Backbone as JSON Lines, residues from 0, in Angstrom:
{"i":0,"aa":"X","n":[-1.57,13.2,-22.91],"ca":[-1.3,13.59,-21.55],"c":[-1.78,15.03,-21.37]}
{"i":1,"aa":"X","n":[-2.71,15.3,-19.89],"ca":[-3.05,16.45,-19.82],"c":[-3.02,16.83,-18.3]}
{"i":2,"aa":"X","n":[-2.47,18.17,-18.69],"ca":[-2.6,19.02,-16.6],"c":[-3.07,19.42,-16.61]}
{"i":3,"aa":"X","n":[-3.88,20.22,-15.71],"ca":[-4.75,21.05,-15.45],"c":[-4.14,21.68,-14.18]}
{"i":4,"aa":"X","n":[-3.85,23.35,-14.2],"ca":[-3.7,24.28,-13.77],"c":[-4.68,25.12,-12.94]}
{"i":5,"aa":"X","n":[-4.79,25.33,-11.83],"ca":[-5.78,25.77,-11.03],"c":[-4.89,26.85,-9.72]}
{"i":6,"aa":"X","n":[-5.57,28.31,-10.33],"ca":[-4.79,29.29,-9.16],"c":[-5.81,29.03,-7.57]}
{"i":7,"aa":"X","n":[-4.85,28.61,-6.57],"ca":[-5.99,28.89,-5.35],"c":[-5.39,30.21,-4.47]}
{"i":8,"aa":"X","n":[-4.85,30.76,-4.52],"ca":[-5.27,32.0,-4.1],"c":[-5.1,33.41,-4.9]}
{"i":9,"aa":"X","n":[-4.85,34.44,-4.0],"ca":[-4.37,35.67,-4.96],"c":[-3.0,36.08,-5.26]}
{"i":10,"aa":"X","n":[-2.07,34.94,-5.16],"ca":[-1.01,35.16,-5.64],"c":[-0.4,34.44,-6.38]}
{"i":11,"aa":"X","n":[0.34,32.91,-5.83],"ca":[0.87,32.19,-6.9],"c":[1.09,30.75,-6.58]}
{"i":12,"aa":"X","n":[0.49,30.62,-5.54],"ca":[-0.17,29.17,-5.06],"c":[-1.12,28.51,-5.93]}
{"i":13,"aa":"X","n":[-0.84,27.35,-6.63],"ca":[-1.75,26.59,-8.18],"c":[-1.44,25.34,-7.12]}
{"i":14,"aa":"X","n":[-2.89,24.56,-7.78],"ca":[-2.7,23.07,-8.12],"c":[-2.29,22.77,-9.24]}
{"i":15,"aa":"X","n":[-2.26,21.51,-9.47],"ca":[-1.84,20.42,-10.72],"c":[-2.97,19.84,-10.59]}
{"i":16,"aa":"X","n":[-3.49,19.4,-11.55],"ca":[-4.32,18.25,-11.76],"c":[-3.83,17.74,-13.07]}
{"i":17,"aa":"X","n":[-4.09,16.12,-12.52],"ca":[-3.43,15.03,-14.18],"c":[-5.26,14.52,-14.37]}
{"i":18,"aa":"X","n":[-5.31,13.65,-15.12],"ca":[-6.28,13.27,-15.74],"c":[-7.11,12.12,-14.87]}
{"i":19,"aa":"X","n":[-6.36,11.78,-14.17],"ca":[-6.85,10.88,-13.37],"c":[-6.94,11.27,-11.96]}
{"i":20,"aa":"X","n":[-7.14,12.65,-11.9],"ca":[-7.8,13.44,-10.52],"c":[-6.68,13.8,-9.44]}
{"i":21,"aa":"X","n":[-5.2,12.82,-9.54],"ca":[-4.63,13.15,-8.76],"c":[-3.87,14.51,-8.93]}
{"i":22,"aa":"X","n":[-3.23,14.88,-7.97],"ca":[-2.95,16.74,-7.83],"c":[-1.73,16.74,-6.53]}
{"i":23,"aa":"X","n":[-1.22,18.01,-6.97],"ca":[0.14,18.67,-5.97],"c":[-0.33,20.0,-6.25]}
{"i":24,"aa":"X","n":[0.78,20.05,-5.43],"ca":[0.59,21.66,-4.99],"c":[1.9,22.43,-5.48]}
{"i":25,"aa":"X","n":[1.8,23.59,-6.1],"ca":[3.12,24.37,-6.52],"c":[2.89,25.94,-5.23]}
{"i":26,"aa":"X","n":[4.12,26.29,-5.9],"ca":[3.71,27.7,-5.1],"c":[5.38,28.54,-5.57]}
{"i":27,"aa":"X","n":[5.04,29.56,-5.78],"ca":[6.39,30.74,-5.31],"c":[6.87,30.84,-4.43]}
{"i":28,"aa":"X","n":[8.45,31.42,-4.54],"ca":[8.8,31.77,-2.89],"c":[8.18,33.18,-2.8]}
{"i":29,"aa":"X","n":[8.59,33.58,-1.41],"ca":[7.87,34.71,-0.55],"c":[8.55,35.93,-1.48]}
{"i":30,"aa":"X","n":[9.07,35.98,-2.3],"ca":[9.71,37.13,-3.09],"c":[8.46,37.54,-3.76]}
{"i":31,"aa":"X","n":[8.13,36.35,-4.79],"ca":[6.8,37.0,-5.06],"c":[5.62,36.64,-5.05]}
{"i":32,"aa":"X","n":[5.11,36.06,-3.54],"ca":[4.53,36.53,-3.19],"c":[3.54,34.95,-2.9]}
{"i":33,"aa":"X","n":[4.71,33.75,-2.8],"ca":[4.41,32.45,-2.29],"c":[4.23,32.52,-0.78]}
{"i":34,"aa":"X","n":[3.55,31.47,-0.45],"ca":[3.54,31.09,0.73],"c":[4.09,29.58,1.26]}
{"i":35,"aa":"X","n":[4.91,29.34,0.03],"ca":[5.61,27.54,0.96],"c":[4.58,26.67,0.94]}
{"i":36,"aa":"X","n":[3.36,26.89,0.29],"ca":[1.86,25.83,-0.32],"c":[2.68,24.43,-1.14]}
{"i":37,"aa":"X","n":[3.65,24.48,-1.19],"ca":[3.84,23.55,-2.53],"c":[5.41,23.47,-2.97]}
{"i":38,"aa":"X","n":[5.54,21.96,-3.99],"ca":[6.66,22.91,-4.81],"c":[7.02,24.01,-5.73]}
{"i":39,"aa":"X","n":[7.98,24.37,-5.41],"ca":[8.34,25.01,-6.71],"c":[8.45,24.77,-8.36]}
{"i":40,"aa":"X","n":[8.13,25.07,-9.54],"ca":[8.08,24.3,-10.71],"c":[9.72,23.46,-10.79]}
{"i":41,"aa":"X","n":[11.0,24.18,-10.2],"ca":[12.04,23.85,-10.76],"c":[12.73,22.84,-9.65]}
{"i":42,"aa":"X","n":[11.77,23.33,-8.58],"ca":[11.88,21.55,-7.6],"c":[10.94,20.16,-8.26]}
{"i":43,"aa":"X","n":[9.62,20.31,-9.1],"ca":[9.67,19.69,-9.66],"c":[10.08,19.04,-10.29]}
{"i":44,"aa":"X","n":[10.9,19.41,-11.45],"ca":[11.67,18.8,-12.41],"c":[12.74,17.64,-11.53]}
{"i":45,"aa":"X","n":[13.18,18.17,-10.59],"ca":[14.16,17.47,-9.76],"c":[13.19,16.32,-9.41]}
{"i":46,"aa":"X","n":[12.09,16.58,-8.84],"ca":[11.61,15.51,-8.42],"c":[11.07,14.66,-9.13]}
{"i":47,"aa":"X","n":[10.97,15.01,-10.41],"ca":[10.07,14.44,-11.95],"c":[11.35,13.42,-11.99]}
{"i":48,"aa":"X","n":[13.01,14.08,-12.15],"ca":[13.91,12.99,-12.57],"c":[14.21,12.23,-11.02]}
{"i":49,"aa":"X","n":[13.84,12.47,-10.08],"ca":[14.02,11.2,-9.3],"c":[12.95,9.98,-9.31]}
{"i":50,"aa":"X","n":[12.1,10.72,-9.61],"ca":[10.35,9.84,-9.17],"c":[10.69,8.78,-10.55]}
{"i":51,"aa":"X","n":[10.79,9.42,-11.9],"ca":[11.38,8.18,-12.86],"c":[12.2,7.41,-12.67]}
{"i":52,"aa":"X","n":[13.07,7.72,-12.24],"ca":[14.39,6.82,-12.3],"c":[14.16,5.65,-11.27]}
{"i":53,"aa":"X","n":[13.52,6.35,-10.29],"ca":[13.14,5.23,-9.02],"c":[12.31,4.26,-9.55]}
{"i":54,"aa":"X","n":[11.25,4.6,-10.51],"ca":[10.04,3.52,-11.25],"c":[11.16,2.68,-12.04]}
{"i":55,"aa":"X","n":[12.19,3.08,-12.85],"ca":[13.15,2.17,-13.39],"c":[13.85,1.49,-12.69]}
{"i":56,"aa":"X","n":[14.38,1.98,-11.77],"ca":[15.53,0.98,-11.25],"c":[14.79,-0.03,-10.4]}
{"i":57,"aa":"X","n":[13.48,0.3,-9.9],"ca":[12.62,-0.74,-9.03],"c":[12.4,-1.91,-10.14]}
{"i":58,"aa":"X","n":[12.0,-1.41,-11.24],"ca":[11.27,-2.35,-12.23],"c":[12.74,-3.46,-12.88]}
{"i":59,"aa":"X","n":[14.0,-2.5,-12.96],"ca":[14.92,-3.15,-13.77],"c":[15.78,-4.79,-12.56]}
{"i":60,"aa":"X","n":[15.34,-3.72,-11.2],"ca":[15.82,-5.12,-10.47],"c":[15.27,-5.86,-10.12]}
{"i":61,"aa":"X","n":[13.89,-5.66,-9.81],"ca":[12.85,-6.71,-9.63],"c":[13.4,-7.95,-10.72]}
{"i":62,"aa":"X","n":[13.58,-7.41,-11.85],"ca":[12.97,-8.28,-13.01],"c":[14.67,-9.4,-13.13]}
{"i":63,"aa":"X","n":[15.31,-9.09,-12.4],"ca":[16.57,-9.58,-12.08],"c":[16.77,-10.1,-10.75]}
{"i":64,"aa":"X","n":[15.37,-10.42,-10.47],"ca":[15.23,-10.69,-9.22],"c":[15.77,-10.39,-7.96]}
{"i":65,"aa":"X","n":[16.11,-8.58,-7.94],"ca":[16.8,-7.87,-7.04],"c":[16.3,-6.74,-5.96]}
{"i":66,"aa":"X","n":[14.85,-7.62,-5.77],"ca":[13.84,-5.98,-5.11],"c":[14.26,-5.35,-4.06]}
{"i":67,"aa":"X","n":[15.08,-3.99,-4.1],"ca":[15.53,-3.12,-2.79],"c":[14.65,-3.38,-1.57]}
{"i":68,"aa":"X","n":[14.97,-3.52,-0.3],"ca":[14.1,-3.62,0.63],"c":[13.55,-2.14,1.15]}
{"i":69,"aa":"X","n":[14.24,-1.09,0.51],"ca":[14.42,0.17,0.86],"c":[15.06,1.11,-0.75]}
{"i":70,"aa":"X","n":[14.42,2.41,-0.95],"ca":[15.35,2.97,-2.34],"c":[14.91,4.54,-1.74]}
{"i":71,"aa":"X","n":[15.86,5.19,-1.64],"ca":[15.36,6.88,-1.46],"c":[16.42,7.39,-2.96]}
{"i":72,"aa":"X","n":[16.19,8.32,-2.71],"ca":[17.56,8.93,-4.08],"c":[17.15,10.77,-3.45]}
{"i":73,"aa":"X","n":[18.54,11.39,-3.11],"ca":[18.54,12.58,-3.37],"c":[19.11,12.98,-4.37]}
{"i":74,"aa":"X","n":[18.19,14.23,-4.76],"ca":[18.86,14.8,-6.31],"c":[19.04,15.76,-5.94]}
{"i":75,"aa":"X","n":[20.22,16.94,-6.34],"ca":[20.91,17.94,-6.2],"c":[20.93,18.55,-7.55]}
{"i":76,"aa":"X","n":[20.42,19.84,-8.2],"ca":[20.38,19.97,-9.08],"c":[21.1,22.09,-8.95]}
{"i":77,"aa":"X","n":[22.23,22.27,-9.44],"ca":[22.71,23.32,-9.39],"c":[22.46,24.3,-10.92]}
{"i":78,"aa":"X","n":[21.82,25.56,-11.15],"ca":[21.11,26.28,-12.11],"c":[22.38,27.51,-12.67]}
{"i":79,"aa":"X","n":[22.01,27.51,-13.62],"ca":[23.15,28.54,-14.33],"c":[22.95,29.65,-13.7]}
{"i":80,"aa":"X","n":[23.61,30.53,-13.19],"ca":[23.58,32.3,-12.8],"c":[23.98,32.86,-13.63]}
{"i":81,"aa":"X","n":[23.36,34.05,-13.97],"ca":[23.31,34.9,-15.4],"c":[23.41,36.14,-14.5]}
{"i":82,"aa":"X","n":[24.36,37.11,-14.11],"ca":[24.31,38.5,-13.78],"c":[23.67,38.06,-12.71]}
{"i":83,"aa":"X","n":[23.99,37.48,-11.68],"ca":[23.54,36.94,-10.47],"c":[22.18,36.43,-10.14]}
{"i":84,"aa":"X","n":[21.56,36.07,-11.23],"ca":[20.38,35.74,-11.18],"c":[20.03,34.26,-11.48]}
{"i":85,"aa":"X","n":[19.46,33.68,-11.11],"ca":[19.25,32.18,-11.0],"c":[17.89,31.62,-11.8]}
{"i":86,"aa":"X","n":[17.4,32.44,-12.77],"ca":[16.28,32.09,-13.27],"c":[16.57,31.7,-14.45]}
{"i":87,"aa":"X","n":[17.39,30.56,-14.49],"ca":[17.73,29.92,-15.95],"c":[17.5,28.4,-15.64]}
{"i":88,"aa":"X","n":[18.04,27.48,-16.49],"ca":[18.09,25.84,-16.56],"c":[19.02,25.96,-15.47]}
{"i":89,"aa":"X","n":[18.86,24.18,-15.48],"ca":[19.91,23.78,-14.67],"c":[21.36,23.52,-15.12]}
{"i":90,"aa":"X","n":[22.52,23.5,-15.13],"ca":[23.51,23.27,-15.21],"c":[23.75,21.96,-15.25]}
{"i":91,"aa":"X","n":[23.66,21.56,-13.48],"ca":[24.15,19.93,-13.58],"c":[22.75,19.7,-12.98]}
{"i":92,"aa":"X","n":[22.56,18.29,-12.6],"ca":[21.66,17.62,-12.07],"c":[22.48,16.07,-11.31]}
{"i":93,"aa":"X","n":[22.41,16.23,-10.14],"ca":[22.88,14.81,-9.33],"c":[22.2,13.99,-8.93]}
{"i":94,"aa":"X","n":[22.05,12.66,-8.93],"ca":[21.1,11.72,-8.6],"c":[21.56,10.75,-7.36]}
{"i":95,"aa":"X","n":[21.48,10.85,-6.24],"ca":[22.11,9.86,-5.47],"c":[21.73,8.42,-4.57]}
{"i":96,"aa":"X","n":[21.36,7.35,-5.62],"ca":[20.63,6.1,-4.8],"c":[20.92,5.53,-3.67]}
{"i":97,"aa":"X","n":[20.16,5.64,-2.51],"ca":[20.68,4.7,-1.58],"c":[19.9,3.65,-1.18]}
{"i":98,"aa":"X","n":[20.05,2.66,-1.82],"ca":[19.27,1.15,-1.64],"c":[19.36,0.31,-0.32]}
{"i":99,"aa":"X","n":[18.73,-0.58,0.29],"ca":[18.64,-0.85,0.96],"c":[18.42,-2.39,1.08]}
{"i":100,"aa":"X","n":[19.48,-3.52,1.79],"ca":[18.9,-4.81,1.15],"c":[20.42,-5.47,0.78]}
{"i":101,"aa":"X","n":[20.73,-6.65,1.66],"ca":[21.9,-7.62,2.17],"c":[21.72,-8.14,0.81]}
{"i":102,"aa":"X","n":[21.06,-8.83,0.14],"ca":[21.26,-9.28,-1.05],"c":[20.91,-9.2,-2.3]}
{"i":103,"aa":"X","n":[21.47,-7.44,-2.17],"ca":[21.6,-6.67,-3.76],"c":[23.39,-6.72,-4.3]}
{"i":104,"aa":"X","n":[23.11,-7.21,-5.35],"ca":[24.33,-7.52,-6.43],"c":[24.36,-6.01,-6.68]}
{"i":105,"aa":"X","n":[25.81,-5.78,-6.66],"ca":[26.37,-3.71,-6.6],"c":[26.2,-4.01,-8.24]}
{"i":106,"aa":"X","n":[26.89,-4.67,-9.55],"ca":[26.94,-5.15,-10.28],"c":[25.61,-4.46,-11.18]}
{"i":107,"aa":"X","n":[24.49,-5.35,-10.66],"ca":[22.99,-5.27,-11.11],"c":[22.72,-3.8,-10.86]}
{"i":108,"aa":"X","n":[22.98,-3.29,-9.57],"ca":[22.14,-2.12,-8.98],"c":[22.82,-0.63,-10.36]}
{"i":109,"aa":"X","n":[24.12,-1.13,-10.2],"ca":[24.65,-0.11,-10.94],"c":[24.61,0.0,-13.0]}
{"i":110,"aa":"X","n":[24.38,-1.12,-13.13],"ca":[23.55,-1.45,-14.58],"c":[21.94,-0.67,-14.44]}
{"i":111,"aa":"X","n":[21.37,-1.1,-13.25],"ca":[19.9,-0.84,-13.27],"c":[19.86,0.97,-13.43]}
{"i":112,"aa":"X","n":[20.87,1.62,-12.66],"ca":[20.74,2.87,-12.43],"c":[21.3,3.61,-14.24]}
{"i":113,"aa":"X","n":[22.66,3.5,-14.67],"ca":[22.84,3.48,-15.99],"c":[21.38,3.41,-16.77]}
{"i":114,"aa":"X","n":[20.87,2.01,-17.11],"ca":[20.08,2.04,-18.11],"c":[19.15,3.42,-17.54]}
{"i":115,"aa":"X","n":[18.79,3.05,-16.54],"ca":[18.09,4.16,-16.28],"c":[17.65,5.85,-16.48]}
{"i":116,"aa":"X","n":[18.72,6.21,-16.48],"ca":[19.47,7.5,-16.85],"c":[19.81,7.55,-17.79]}
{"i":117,"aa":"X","n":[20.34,6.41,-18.65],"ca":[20.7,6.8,-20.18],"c":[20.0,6.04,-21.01]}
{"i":118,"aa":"X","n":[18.89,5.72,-20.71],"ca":[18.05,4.61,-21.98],"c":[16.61,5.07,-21.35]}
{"i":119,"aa":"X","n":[15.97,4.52,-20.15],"ca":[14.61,4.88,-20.38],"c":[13.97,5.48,-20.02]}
{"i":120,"aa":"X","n":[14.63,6.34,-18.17],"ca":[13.74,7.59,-18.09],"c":[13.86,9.14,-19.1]}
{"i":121,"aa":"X","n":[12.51,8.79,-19.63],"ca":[12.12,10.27,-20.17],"c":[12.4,11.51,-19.57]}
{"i":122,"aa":"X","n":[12.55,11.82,-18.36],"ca":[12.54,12.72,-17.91],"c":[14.07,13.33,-17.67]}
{"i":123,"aa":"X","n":[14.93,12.05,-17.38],"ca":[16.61,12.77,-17.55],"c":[16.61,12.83,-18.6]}
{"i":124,"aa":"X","n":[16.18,12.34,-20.24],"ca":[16.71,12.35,-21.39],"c":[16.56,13.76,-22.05]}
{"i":125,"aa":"X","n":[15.09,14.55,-21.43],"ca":[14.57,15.16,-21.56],"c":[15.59,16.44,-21.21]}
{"i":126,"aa":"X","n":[15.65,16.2,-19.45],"ca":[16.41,17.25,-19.09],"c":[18.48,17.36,-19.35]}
{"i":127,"aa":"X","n":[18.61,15.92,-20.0],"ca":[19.7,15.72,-20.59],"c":[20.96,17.07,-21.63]}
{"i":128,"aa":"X","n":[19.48,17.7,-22.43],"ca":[19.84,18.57,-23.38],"c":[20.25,19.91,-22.57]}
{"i":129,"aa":"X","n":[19.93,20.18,-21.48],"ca":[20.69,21.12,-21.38],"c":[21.32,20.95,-19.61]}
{"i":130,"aa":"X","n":[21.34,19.99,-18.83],"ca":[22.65,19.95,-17.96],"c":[23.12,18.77,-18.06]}
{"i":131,"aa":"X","n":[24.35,18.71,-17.31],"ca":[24.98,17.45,-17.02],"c":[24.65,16.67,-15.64]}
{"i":132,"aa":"X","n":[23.97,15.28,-16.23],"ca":[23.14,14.43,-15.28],"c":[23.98,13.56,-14.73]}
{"i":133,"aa":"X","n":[24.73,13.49,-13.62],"ca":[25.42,12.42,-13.1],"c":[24.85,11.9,-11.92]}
{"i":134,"aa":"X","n":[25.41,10.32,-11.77],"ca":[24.67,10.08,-10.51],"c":[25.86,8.97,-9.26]}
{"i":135,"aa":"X","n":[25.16,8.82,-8.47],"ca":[26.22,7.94,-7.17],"c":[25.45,6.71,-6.86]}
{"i":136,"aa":"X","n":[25.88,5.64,-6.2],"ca":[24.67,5.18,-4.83],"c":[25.34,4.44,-3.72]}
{"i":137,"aa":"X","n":[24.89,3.92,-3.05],"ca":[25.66,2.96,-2.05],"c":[24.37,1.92,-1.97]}
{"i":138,"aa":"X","n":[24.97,0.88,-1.13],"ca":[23.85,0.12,-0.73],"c":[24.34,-0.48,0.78]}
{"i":139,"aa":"X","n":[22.82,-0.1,1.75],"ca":[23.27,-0.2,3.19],"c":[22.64,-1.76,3.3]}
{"i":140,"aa":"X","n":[22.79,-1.83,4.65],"ca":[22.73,-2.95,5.02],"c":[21.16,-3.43,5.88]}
């Protein structure tokens, strides 16, 4: 696996590039000296453990013949303060599914989300070691 890092301007606005050409955009806040181009690296991560978990739980209910008609998930992720400063890990990390779809088994959905989080996305297991990953969901109608 490879990124590729690319500054586009004179401050702290980068692309991403993966190997297969696709790309995002990062950026700083206006402190030093971002312009709102992008995410942030540590909104990434948030979005790294939703974007997995969503590829799992799609794949774990499909295969249980349970395909959401609808899946968003907000994640809430709160960072340690050190002498009032916020440039550390995260603390906790929250995951919140809200599925969509009259005939999803709560049962299945909530197995699918579990394995998920504690067996095969890489990316909570990853960010596992240093906060506490909990999650919610509902399912509308």
């Amino acid at each position: 696996m490879k990124i590729s890092i690319q500054r586009l301007n004179d401050a702290v606005h980068m692309e991403a590039k993966n190997e297969d050409g696709v790309s995002l955009q990062m950026d700083g806040t206006g402190e030093i000296g971002g312009i709102n181009g992008g995410f942030r690296p540590m909104q990434m991560l948030l979005a790294a453990a939703g974007g997995c978990s969503a590829i799992d739980v799609v794949g774990i209910l499909k295969k249980q013949k349970q395909n959401p008609d609808d899946l968003q998930i907000e994640v809430t992720g709160e960072r340690v303060t050190v002498e009032g400063e916020q440039y550390t890990e995260f603390k906790t990390i929250h995951l919140h599914f809200i599925l969509k779809g009259s005939h999803l088994d709560e049962k299945k959905v909530a197995r699918a989300i579990d394995l998920s989080l504690n067996k095969y996305c890489s990316v909570s297991k990853t960010l596992e070691k240093t906060a506490e990953i909990s999650s919610s969901y509902e399912i509308v109608e």
